[in-house]
Amino acid sequence: MKVFISADIEGVAGVVHREHTLRDGREHDRARILMTEEVNACIEGALARGATEVVVNDSHGTMRNLIPEVIHQSAEYITGSPKPLAMMEGISSNYDAAIFLGYHSRMGNDGILNHTFHGGVIENIKINNKDMGEFAINAGIAGHFGVPVVLVTGCQHIASEATDFIPGIETAIVKRTINRQSARNLSPQRARDIIREKTMESLSRIPEIKPVLMQGPFVVEISYLNSGLADAAGILPIVEKTNPKTHRFETNDFITAFRYIRSLIAMAGALQ
């Protein structure tokens, strides 16, 4: 059994503020430790369930957060950016299951530190008229390769967002959002215990949890926080501006759609 883990940081127990998530934040190194140890608990659960290969993709910010000296020796990890598939770099049809660790809800939803890919750029992303955040889009990438997402960890709102999108998915709730920058957290050790247990349980249910199969053609609408960001991204000729801060494009391939989305975000983000 081969397991792919996409590891973000906002959904990690104890992480609640930009000082935890930004590279130069005063609490960032502490958050990195918390993130790496939750990843290790997930790896331990996968190995206990019989995984023969575990690969972790560092999926937050600079994608250089996991601490090499601390990460479990039985796993391999992907670090650095940019990467063609960003948070899903390394996924392929060779994997039996994917796990999304430390994830957060989409921009505009309830949930700790909610955003969609770039909190300073994106207001909303719709695909075929459905609001989609990082969880849904990344699950679609996994599904493109025939890989089911069997577990998500984070707060209660990402758990709800995930179960709405993938019926039957396992969830590990390690904190409960109070508002966007405060949460009631489990202790780090208790959070890791739950993640380990839920990983084992989710991997035993792989046959029950089906991959997300996104049906094309895909009509994508990206709304930015302001019209200046839309102007910057609008240089890419694939898009049609539908209002001062919204772009629209169409494609028949989901991976192409994702790479266009990432390109547009990068172009708009260059203004930040």
PDB file of N, CA and C in Angstrom, residues 20-119:
ATOM      1  N   HIS A  20       2.168  32.266  13.194  1.00  0.00           N
ATOM      2  CA  HIS A  20       2.450  30.832  13.038  1.00  0.00           C
ATOM      3  C   HIS A  20       2.710  30.463  11.587  1.00  0.00           C
ATOM      4  N   THR A  21       2.037  31.141  10.659  1.00  0.00           N
ATOM      5  CA  THR A  21       2.013  30.666   9.277  1.00  0.00           C
ATOM      6  C   THR A  21       2.988  31.369   8.341  1.00  0.00           C
ATOM      7  N   LEU A  22       3.389  32.580   8.666  1.00  0.00           N
ATOM      8  CA  LEU A  22       4.292  33.324   7.788  1.00  0.00           C
ATOM      9  C   LEU A  22       5.747  32.960   8.052  1.00  0.00           C
ATOM     10  N   ARG A  23       6.537  32.968   7.005  1.00  0.00           N
ATOM     11  CA  ARG A  23       7.937  32.539   7.108  1.00  0.00           C
ATOM     12  C   ARG A  23       8.714  33.343   8.147  1.00  0.00           C
ATOM     13  N   ASP A  24       8.426  34.642   8.268  1.00  0.00           N
ATOM     14  CA  ASP A  24       9.142  35.473   9.223  1.00  0.00           C
ATOM     15  C   ASP A  24       8.353  35.701  10.511  1.00  0.00           C
ATOM     16  N   GLY A  25       7.315  34.905  10.733  1.00  0.00           N
ATOM     17  CA  GLY A  25       6.525  35.040  11.946  1.00  0.00           C
ATOM     18  C   GLY A  25       7.285  34.590  13.185  1.00  0.00           C
ATOM     19  N   ARG A  26       7.047  35.259  14.296  1.00  0.00           N
ATOM     20  CA  ARG A  26       7.773  34.944  15.528  1.00  0.00           C
ATOM     21  C   ARG A  26       7.508  33.526  16.017  1.00  0.00           C
ATOM     22  N   GLU A  27       6.336  32.999  15.701  1.00  0.00           N
ATOM     23  CA  GLU A  27       5.958  31.659  16.165  1.00  0.00           C
ATOM     24  C   GLU A  27       6.067  30.604  15.063  1.00  0.00           C
ATOM     25  N   HIS A  28       6.655  30.966  13.918  1.00  0.00           N
ATOM     26  CA  HIS A  28       6.652  30.044  12.777  1.00  0.00           C
ATOM     27  C   HIS A  28       7.447  28.772  13.062  1.00  0.00           C
ATOM     28  N   ASP A  29       8.582  28.876  13.697  1.00  0.00           N
ATOM     29  CA  ASP A  29       9.380  27.678  13.961  1.00  0.00           C
ATOM     30  C   ASP A  29       8.659  26.727  14.904  1.00  0.00           C
ATOM     31  N   ARG A  30       7.920  27.267  15.868  1.00  0.00           N
ATOM     32  CA  ARG A  30       7.121  26.393  16.738  1.00  0.00           C
ATOM     33  C   ARG A  30       6.044  25.688  15.920  1.00  0.00           C
ATOM     34  N   ALA A  31       5.385  26.428  15.032  1.00  0.00           N
ATOM     35  CA  ALA A  31       4.343  25.828  14.199  1.00  0.00           C
ATOM     36  C   ALA A  31       4.914  24.744  13.302  1.00  0.00           C
ATOM     37  N   ARG A  32       6.117  24.938  12.800  1.00  0.00           N
ATOM     38  CA  ARG A  32       6.771  23.920  11.973  1.00  0.00           C
ATOM     39  C   ARG A  32       6.958  22.621  12.755  1.00  0.00           C
ATOM     40  N   ILE A  33       7.334  22.739  14.013  1.00  0.00           N
ATOM     41  CA  ILE A  33       7.489  21.541  14.840  1.00  0.00           C
ATOM     42  C   ILE A  33       6.144  20.845  15.017  1.00  0.00           C
ATOM     43  N   LEU A  34       5.113  21.626  15.344  1.00  0.00           N
ATOM     44  CA  LEU A  34       3.781  21.043  15.511  1.00  0.00           C
ATOM     45  C   LEU A  34       3.326  20.347  14.231  1.00  0.00           C
ATOM     46  N   MET A  35       3.560  20.984  13.092  1.00  0.00           N
ATOM     47  CA  MET A  35       3.187  20.404  11.800  1.00  0.00           C
ATOM     48  C   MET A  35       3.938  19.102  11.546  1.00  0.00           C
ATOM     49  N   THR A  36       5.246  19.125  11.750  1.00  0.00           N
ATOM     50  CA  THR A  36       6.060  17.935  11.460  1.00  0.00           C
ATOM     51  C   THR A  36       5.657  16.763  12.337  1.00  0.00           C
ATOM     52  N   GLU A  37       5.350  17.027  13.605  1.00  0.00           N
ATOM     53  CA  GLU A  37       4.963  15.937  14.498  1.00  0.00           C
ATOM     54  C   GLU A  37       3.582  15.379  14.164  1.00  0.00           C
ATOM     55  N   GLU A  38       2.665  16.220  13.676  1.00  0.00           N
ATOM     56  CA  GLU A  38       1.377  15.678  13.222  1.00  0.00           C
ATOM     57  C   GLU A  38       1.580  14.818  11.971  1.00  0.00           C
ATOM     58  N   VAL A  39       2.457  15.265  11.081  1.00  0.00           N
ATOM     59  CA  VAL A  39       2.800  14.452   9.909  1.00  0.00           C
ATOM     60  C   VAL A  39       3.373  13.108  10.367  1.00  0.00           C
ATOM     61  N   ASN A  40       4.254  13.120  11.350  1.00  0.00           N
ATOM     62  CA  ASN A  40       4.846  11.878  11.838  1.00  0.00           C
ATOM     63  C   ASN A  40       3.790  10.931  12.393  1.00  0.00           C
ATOM     64  N   ALA A  41       2.803  11.483  13.098  1.00  0.00           N
ATOM     65  CA  ALA A  41       1.731  10.637  13.631  1.00  0.00           C
ATOM     66  C   ALA A  41       0.957   9.982  12.491  1.00  0.00           C
ATOM     67  N   CYS A  42       0.724  10.736  11.422  1.00  0.00           N
ATOM     68  CA  CYS A  42       0.037  10.195  10.245  1.00  0.00           C
ATOM     69  C   CYS A  42       0.875   9.097   9.598  1.00  0.00           C
ATOM     70  N   ILE A  43       2.161   9.333   9.470  1.00  0.00           N
ATOM     71  CA  ILE A  43       3.064   8.318   8.902  1.00  0.00           C
ATOM     72  C   ILE A  43       3.039   7.058   9.756  1.00  0.00           C
ATOM     73  N   GLU A  44       3.091   7.213  11.068  1.00  0.00           N
ATOM     74  CA  GLU A  44       3.071   6.049  11.973  1.00  0.00           C
ATOM     75  C   GLU A  44       1.785   5.251  11.800  1.00  0.00           C
ATOM     76  N   GLY A  45       0.657   5.950  11.664  1.00  0.00           N
ATOM     77  CA  GLY A  45      -0.600   5.246  11.454  1.00  0.00           C
ATOM     78  C   GLY A  45      -0.617   4.491  10.143  1.00  0.00           C
ATOM     79  N   ALA A  46      -0.074   5.101   9.094  1.00  0.00           N
ATOM     80  CA  ALA A  46      -0.023   4.442   7.788  1.00  0.00           C
ATOM     81  C   ALA A  46       0.852   3.203   7.840  1.00  0.00           C
ATOM     82  N   LEU A  47       2.000   3.309   8.477  1.00  0.00           N
ATOM     83  CA  LEU A  47       2.909   2.157   8.589  1.00  0.00           C
ATOM     84  C   LEU A  47       2.269   1.042   9.405  1.00  0.00           C
ATOM     85  N   ALA A  48       1.565   1.422  10.472  1.00  0.00           N
ATOM     86  CA  ALA A  48       0.906   0.419  11.309  1.00  0.00           C
ATOM     87  C   ALA A  48      -0.184  -0.310  10.537  1.00  0.00           C
ATOM     88  N   ARG A  49      -0.796   0.349   9.558  1.00  0.00           N
ATOM     89  CA  ARG A  49      -1.844  -0.274   8.755  1.00  0.00           C
ATOM     90  C   ARG A  49      -1.263  -1.051   7.580  1.00  0.00           C
ATOM     91  N   GLY A  50       0.053  -1.010   7.398  1.00  0.00           N
ATOM     92  CA  GLY A  50       0.691  -1.840   6.383  1.00  0.00           C
ATOM     93  C   GLY A  50       1.230  -1.103   5.185  1.00  0.00           C
ATOM     94  N   ALA A  51       1.303   0.218   5.243  1.00  0.00           N
ATOM     95  CA  ALA A  51       1.850   0.976   4.123  1.00  0.00           C
ATOM     96  C   ALA A  51       3.301   0.596   3.870  1.00  0.00           C
ATOM     97  N   THR A  52       3.628   0.411   2.614  1.00  0.00           N
ATOM     98  CA  THR A  52       5.000   0.072   2.235  1.00  0.00           C
ATOM     99  C   THR A  52       5.755   1.291   1.718  1.00  0.00           C
ATOM    100  N   GLU A  53       5.010   2.365   1.398  1.00  0.00           N
ATOM    101  CA  GLU A  53       5.630   3.610   0.937  1.00  0.00           C
ATOM    102  C   GLU A  53       4.757   4.777   1.365  1.00  0.00           C
ATOM    103  N   VAL A  54       5.377   5.778   1.985  1.00  0.00           N
ATOM    104  CA  VAL A  54       4.676   6.997   2.371  1.00  0.00           C
ATOM    105  C   VAL A  54       5.492   8.180   1.874  1.00  0.00           C
ATOM    106  N   VAL A  55       4.838   9.045   1.093  1.00  0.00           N
ATOM    107  CA  VAL A  55       5.481  10.261   0.595  1.00  0.00           C
ATOM    108  C   VAL A  55       4.655  11.452   1.065  1.00  0.00           C
ATOM    109  N   VAL A  56       5.357  12.435   1.636  1.00  0.00           N
ATOM    110  CA  VAL A  56       4.715  13.643   2.156  1.00  0.00           C
ATOM    111  C   VAL A  56       5.114  14.825   1.288  1.00  0.00           C
ATOM    112  N   ASN A  57       4.119  15.581   0.836  1.00  0.00           N
ATOM    113  CA  ASN A  57       4.392  16.811   0.096  1.00  0.00           C
ATOM    114  C   ASN A  57       4.156  18.002   1.010  1.00  0.00           C
ATOM    115  N   ASP A  58       5.201  18.767   1.294  1.00  0.00           N
ATOM    116  CA  ASP A  58       5.095  19.995   2.077  1.00  0.00           C
ATOM    117  C   ASP A  58       4.296  20.997   1.258  1.00  0.00           C
ATOM    118  N   SER A  59       3.141  21.417   1.788  1.00  0.00           N
ATOM    119  CA  SER A  59       2.157  22.129   0.967  1.00  0.00           C
ATOM    120  C   SER A  59       1.807  23.520   1.471  1.00  0.00           C
ATOM    121  N   HIS A  60       2.588  24.066   2.367  1.00  0.00           N
ATOM    122  CA  HIS A  60       2.263  25.392   2.906  1.00  0.00           C
ATOM    123  C   HIS A  60       3.276  26.451   2.482  1.00  0.00           C
ATOM    124  N   GLY A  61       2.765  27.582   2.003  1.00  0.00           N
ATOM    125  CA  GLY A  61       3.602  28.752   1.764  1.00  0.00           C
ATOM    126  C   GLY A  61       4.798  28.476   0.871  1.00  0.00           C
ATOM    127  N   THR A  62       5.976  28.641   1.421  1.00  0.00           N
ATOM    128  CA  THR A  62       7.211  28.375   0.686  1.00  0.00           C
ATOM    129  C   THR A  62       7.421  26.894   0.429  1.00  0.00           C
ATOM    130  N   MET A  63       6.613  26.060   1.097  1.00  0.00           N
ATOM    131  CA  MET A  63       6.718  24.600   0.992  1.00  0.00           C
ATOM    132  C   MET A  63       8.092  24.115   1.449  1.00  0.00           C
ATOM    133  N   ARG A  64       8.598  24.803   2.471  1.00  0.00           N
ATOM    134  CA  ARG A  64       9.852  24.424   3.135  1.00  0.00           C
ATOM    135  C   ARG A  64       9.643  24.503   4.644  1.00  0.00           C
ATOM    136  N   ASN A  65       8.630  23.774   5.123  1.00  0.00           N
ATOM    137  CA  ASN A  65       8.238  23.854   6.524  1.00  0.00           C
ATOM    138  C   ASN A  65       8.614  22.618   7.336  1.00  0.00           C
ATOM    139  N   LEU A  66       8.503  21.444   6.730  1.00  0.00           N
ATOM    140  CA  LEU A  66       8.824  20.211   7.451  1.00  0.00           C
ATOM    141  C   LEU A  66      10.284  20.221   7.884  1.00  0.00           C
ATOM    142  N   ILE A  67      10.530  19.760   9.097  1.00  0.00           N
ATOM    143  CA  ILE A  67      11.877  19.796   9.664  1.00  0.00           C
ATOM    144  C   ILE A  67      12.575  18.481   9.341  1.00  0.00           C
ATOM    145  N   PRO A  68      13.596  18.508   8.504  1.00  0.00           N
ATOM    146  CA  PRO A  68      14.222  17.267   8.032  1.00  0.00           C
ATOM    147  C   PRO A  68      14.714  16.366   9.152  1.00  0.00           C
ATOM    148  N   GLU A  69      15.280  16.954  10.201  1.00  0.00           N
ATOM    149  CA  GLU A  69      15.845  16.144  11.286  1.00  0.00           C
ATOM    150  C   GLU A  69      14.774  15.471  12.140  1.00  0.00           C
ATOM    151  N   VAL A  70      13.532  15.924  11.996  1.00  0.00           N
ATOM    152  CA  VAL A  70      12.451  15.427  12.847  1.00  0.00           C
ATOM    153  C   VAL A  70      11.529  14.458  12.112  1.00  0.00           C
ATOM    154  N   ILE A  71      11.404  14.611  10.803  1.00  0.00           N
ATOM    155  CA  ILE A  71      10.433  13.799  10.067  1.00  0.00           C
ATOM    156  C   ILE A  71      10.779  12.314  10.128  1.00  0.00           C
ATOM    157  N   HIS A  72       9.755  11.499  10.167  1.00  0.00           N
ATOM    158  CA  HIS A  72       9.898  10.045  10.338  1.00  0.00           C
ATOM    159  C   HIS A  72      10.818   9.459   9.270  1.00  0.00           C
ATOM    160  N   GLN A  73      11.740   8.629   9.710  1.00  0.00           N
ATOM    161  CA  GLN A  73      12.760   8.102   8.796  1.00  0.00           C
ATOM    162  C   GLN A  73      12.206   7.130   7.761  1.00  0.00           C
ATOM    163  N   SER A  74      11.007   6.629   7.968  1.00  0.00           N
ATOM    164  CA  SER A  74      10.451   5.664   7.016  1.00  0.00           C
ATOM    165  C   SER A  74       9.715   6.334   5.857  1.00  0.00           C
ATOM    166  N   ALA A  75       9.582   7.659   5.902  1.00  0.00           N
ATOM    167  CA  ALA A  75       8.888   8.372   4.829  1.00  0.00           C
ATOM    168  C   ALA A  75       9.884   9.175   4.000  1.00  0.00           C
ATOM    169  N   GLU A  76       9.453   9.525   2.801  1.00  0.00           N
ATOM    170  CA  GLU A  76      10.178  10.497   1.988  1.00  0.00           C
ATOM    171  C   GLU A  76       9.317  11.749   1.897  1.00  0.00           C
ATOM    172  N   TYR A  77       9.959  12.902   1.651  1.00  0.00           N
ATOM    173  CA  TYR A  77       9.179  14.132   1.600  1.00  0.00           C
ATOM    174  C   TYR A  77       9.626  15.014   0.446  1.00  0.00           C
ATOM    175  N   ILE A  78       8.655  15.768  -0.070  1.00  0.00           N
ATOM    176  CA  ILE A  78       8.873  16.687  -1.184  1.00  0.00           C
ATOM    177  C   ILE A  78       8.815  18.102  -0.623  1.00  0.00           C
ATOM    178  N   THR A  79       9.840  18.889  -0.905  1.00  0.00           N
ATOM    179  CA  THR A  79       9.922  20.224  -0.335  1.00  0.00           C
ATOM    180  C   THR A  79      10.345  21.226  -1.398  1.00  0.00           C
ATOM    181  N   GLY A  80      10.024  22.504  -1.163  1.00  0.00           N
ATOM    182  CA  GLY A  80      10.413  23.560  -2.082  1.00  0.00           C
ATOM    183  C   GLY A  80       9.299  23.957  -3.030  1.00  0.00           C
ATOM    184  N   SER A  81       9.460  25.131  -3.623  1.00  0.00           N
ATOM    185  CA  SER A  81       8.493  25.630  -4.593  1.00  0.00           C
ATOM    186  C   SER A  81       9.209  26.585  -5.554  1.00  0.00           C
ATOM    187  N   PRO A  82       8.617  26.803  -6.757  1.00  0.00           N
ATOM    188  CA  PRO A  82       7.317  26.304  -7.215  1.00  0.00           C
ATOM    189  C   PRO A  82       7.386  24.846  -7.659  1.00  0.00           C
ATOM    190  N   LYS A  83       6.209  24.206  -7.629  1.00  0.00           N
ATOM    191  CA  LYS A  83       6.061  22.828  -8.088  1.00  0.00           C
ATOM    192  C   LYS A  83       4.862  22.783  -9.035  1.00  0.00           C
ATOM    193  N   PRO A  84       4.936  22.030 -10.117  1.00  0.00           N
ATOM    194  CA  PRO A  84       3.843  22.031 -11.100  1.00  0.00           C
ATOM    195  C   PRO A  84       2.464  21.762 -10.512  1.00  0.00           C
ATOM    196  N   LEU A  85       2.387  20.821  -9.579  1.00  0.00           N
ATOM    197  CA  LEU A  85       1.093  20.507  -8.974  1.00  0.00           C
ATOM    198  C   LEU A  85       0.962  21.059  -7.559  1.00  0.00           C
ATOM    199  N   ALA A  86       1.894  21.939  -7.183  1.00  0.00           N
ATOM    200  CA  ALA A  86       1.799  22.677  -5.916  1.00  0.00           C
ATOM    201  C   ALA A  86       1.536  21.730  -4.733  1.00  0.00           C
ATOM    202  N   MET A  87       0.392  21.864  -4.084  1.00  0.00           N
ATOM    203  CA  MET A  87       0.089  21.066  -2.897  1.00  0.00           C
ATOM    204  C   MET A  87      -0.056  19.580  -3.198  1.00  0.00           C
ATOM    205  N   MET A  88      -0.217  19.243  -4.457  1.00  0.00           N
ATOM    206  CA  MET A  88      -0.396  17.842  -4.838  1.00  0.00           C
ATOM    207  C   MET A  88       0.800  17.298  -5.622  1.00  0.00           C
ATOM    208  N   GLU A  89       1.918  17.988  -5.586  1.00  0.00           N
ATOM    209  CA  GLU A  89       3.091  17.517  -6.309  1.00  0.00           C
ATOM    210  C   GLU A  89       3.489  16.120  -5.819  1.00  0.00           C
ATOM    211  N   GLY A  90       3.721  15.223  -6.767  1.00  0.00           N
ATOM    212  CA  GLY A  90       4.103  13.856  -6.441  1.00  0.00           C
ATOM    213  C   GLY A  90       2.982  12.857  -6.557  1.00  0.00           C
ATOM    214  N   ILE A  91       1.721  13.330  -6.597  1.00  0.00           N
ATOM    215  CA  ILE A  91       0.599  12.398  -6.718  1.00  0.00           C
ATOM    216  C   ILE A  91       0.657  11.695  -8.071  1.00  0.00           C
ATOM    217  N   SER A  92       0.282  10.432  -8.078  1.00  0.00           N
ATOM    218  CA  SER A  92       0.224   9.656  -9.317  1.00  0.00           C
ATOM    219  C   SER A  92      -0.720   8.484  -9.107  1.00  0.00           C
ATOM    220  N   SER A  93      -0.967   7.767 -10.181  1.00  0.00           N
ATOM    221  CA  SER A  93      -1.856   6.609 -10.101  1.00  0.00           C
ATOM    222  C   SER A  93      -1.228   5.460  -9.329  1.00  0.00           C
ATOM    223  N   ASN A  94       0.026   5.602  -8.917  1.00  0.00           N
ATOM    224  CA  ASN A  94       0.688   4.542  -8.146  1.00  0.00           C
ATOM    225  C   ASN A  94       0.221   4.483  -6.698  1.00  0.00           C
ATOM    226  N   TYR A  95      -0.467   5.536  -6.245  1.00  0.00           N
ATOM    227  CA  TYR A  95      -0.873   5.578  -4.832  1.00  0.00           C
ATOM    228  C   TYR A  95      -2.240   4.948  -4.626  1.00  0.00           C
ATOM    229  N   ASP A  96      -2.403   4.347  -3.451  1.00  0.00           N
ATOM    230  CA  ASP A  96      -3.672   3.731  -3.082  1.00  0.00           C
ATOM    231  C   ASP A  96      -4.592   4.705  -2.362  1.00  0.00           C
ATOM    232  N   ALA A  97      -4.009   5.715  -1.708  1.00  0.00           N
ATOM    233  CA  ALA A  97      -4.817   6.666  -0.948  1.00  0.00           C
ATOM    234  C   ALA A  97      -4.041   7.950  -0.747  1.00  0.00           C
ATOM    235  N   ALA A  98      -4.814   9.042  -0.589  1.00  0.00           N
ATOM    236  CA  ALA A  98      -4.241  10.346  -0.236  1.00  0.00           C
ATOM    237  C   ALA A  98      -4.851  10.817   1.070  1.00  0.00           C
ATOM    238  N   ILE A  99      -4.041  11.522   1.852  1.00  0.00           N
ATOM    239  CA  ILE A  99      -4.471  12.110   3.118  1.00  0.00           C
ATOM    240  C   ILE A  99      -4.111  13.584   3.086  1.00  0.00           C
ATOM    241  N   PHE A 100      -5.068  14.437   3.483  1.00  0.00           N
ATOM    242  CA  PHE A 100      -4.829  15.878   3.562  1.00  0.00           C
ATOM    243  C   PHE A 100      -4.710  16.265   5.028  1.00  0.00           C
ATOM    244  N   LEU A 101      -3.526  16.640   5.435  1.00  0.00           N
ATOM    245  CA  LEU A 101      -3.247  16.920   6.846  1.00  0.00           C
ATOM    246  C   LEU A 101      -3.079  18.421   7.080  1.00  0.00           C
ATOM    247  N   GLY A 102      -3.667  18.912   8.178  1.00  0.00           N
ATOM    248  CA  GLY A 102      -3.524  20.319   8.532  1.00  0.00           C
ATOM    249  C   GLY A 102      -4.222  21.271   7.584  1.00  0.00           C
ATOM    250  N   TYR A 103      -5.308  20.825   6.957  1.00  0.00           N
ATOM    251  CA  TYR A 103      -6.012  21.644   5.963  1.00  0.00           C
ATOM    252  C   TYR A 103      -6.974  22.637   6.629  1.00  0.00           C
ATOM    253  N   HIS A 104      -7.432  23.598   5.848  1.00  0.00           N
ATOM    254  CA  HIS A 104      -8.316  24.659   6.321  1.00  0.00           C
ATOM    255  C   HIS A 104      -9.456  24.829   5.335  1.00  0.00           C
ATOM    256  N   SER A 105     -10.489  25.541   5.756  1.00  0.00           N
ATOM    257  CA  SER A 105     -11.654  25.767   4.896  1.00  0.00           C
ATOM    258  C   SER A 105     -11.372  26.854   3.867  1.00  0.00           C
ATOM    259  N   ARG A 106     -12.253  26.949   2.898  1.00  0.00           N
ATOM    260  CA  ARG A 106     -12.053  27.880   1.793  1.00  0.00           C
ATOM    261  C   ARG A 106     -12.359  29.314   2.214  1.00  0.00           C
ATOM    262  N   MET A 107     -11.840  30.248   1.426  1.00  0.00           N
ATOM    263  CA  MET A 107     -12.081  31.671   1.648  1.00  0.00           C
ATOM    264  C   MET A 107     -13.579  31.952   1.640  1.00  0.00           C
ATOM    265  N   GLY A 108     -14.040  32.716   2.643  1.00  0.00           N
ATOM    266  CA  GLY A 108     -15.449  33.068   2.719  1.00  0.00           C
ATOM    267  C   GLY A 108     -16.269  32.100   3.546  1.00  0.00           C
ATOM    268  N   ASN A 109     -15.704  30.956   3.866  1.00  0.00           N
ATOM    269  CA  ASN A 109     -16.376  29.994   4.730  1.00  0.00           C
ATOM    270  C   ASN A 109     -15.981  30.286   6.168  1.00  0.00           C
ATOM    271  N   ASP A 110     -16.674  29.671   7.141  1.00  0.00           N
ATOM    272  CA  ASP A 110     -16.185  29.707   8.508  1.00  0.00           C
ATOM    273  C   ASP A 110     -14.930  28.841   8.591  1.00  0.00           C
ATOM    274  N   GLY A 111     -14.108  29.081   9.604  1.00  0.00           N
ATOM    275  CA  GLY A 111     -12.948  28.220   9.789  1.00  0.00           C
ATOM    276  C   GLY A 111     -11.683  29.009  10.076  1.00  0.00           C
ATOM    277  N   ILE A 112     -10.837  28.429  10.881  1.00  0.00           N
ATOM    278  CA  ILE A 112      -9.587  29.066  11.281  1.00  0.00           C
ATOM    279  C   ILE A 112      -8.721  29.381  10.058  1.00  0.00           C
ATOM    280  N   LEU A 113      -8.268  30.622   9.967  1.00  0.00           N
ATOM    281  CA  LEU A 113      -7.328  31.054   8.925  1.00  0.00           C
ATOM    282  C   LEU A 113      -7.790  30.666   7.514  1.00  0.00           C
ATOM    283  N   ASN A 114      -9.114  30.714   7.287  1.00  0.00           N
ATOM    284  CA  ASN A 114      -9.647  30.283   5.985  1.00  0.00           C
ATOM    285  C   ASN A 114      -9.116  31.157   4.857  1.00  0.00           C
ATOM    286  N   HIS A 115      -8.815  30.538   3.738  1.00  0.00           N
ATOM    287  CA  HIS A 115      -8.401  31.220   2.516  1.00  0.00           C
ATOM    288  C   HIS A 115      -8.393  30.188   1.388  1.00  0.00           C
ATOM    289  N   THR A 116      -8.166  30.651   0.175  1.00  0.00           N
ATOM    290  CA  THR A 116      -8.061  29.739  -0.963  1.00  0.00           C
ATOM    291  C   THR A 116      -6.780  30.049  -1.728  1.00  0.00           C
ATOM    292  N   PHE A 117      -5.774  29.231  -1.488  1.00  0.00           N
ATOM    293  CA  PHE A 117      -4.453  29.298  -2.124  1.00  0.00           C
ATOM    294  C   PHE A 117      -3.653  30.556  -1.766  1.00  0.00           C
ATOM    295  N   HIS A 118      -4.249  31.725  -1.852  1.00  0.00           N
ATOM    296  CA  HIS A 118      -3.522  32.960  -1.552  1.00  0.00           C
ATOM    297  C   HIS A 118      -4.500  33.934  -0.911  1.00  0.00           C
ATOM    298  N   GLY A 119      -4.388  34.091   0.413  1.00  0.00           N
ATOM    299  CA  GLY A 119      -5.347  34.911   1.142  1.00  0.00           C
ATOM    300  C   GLY A 119      -5.313  36.378   0.783  1.00  0.00           C
TER     301      GLY A 119
END
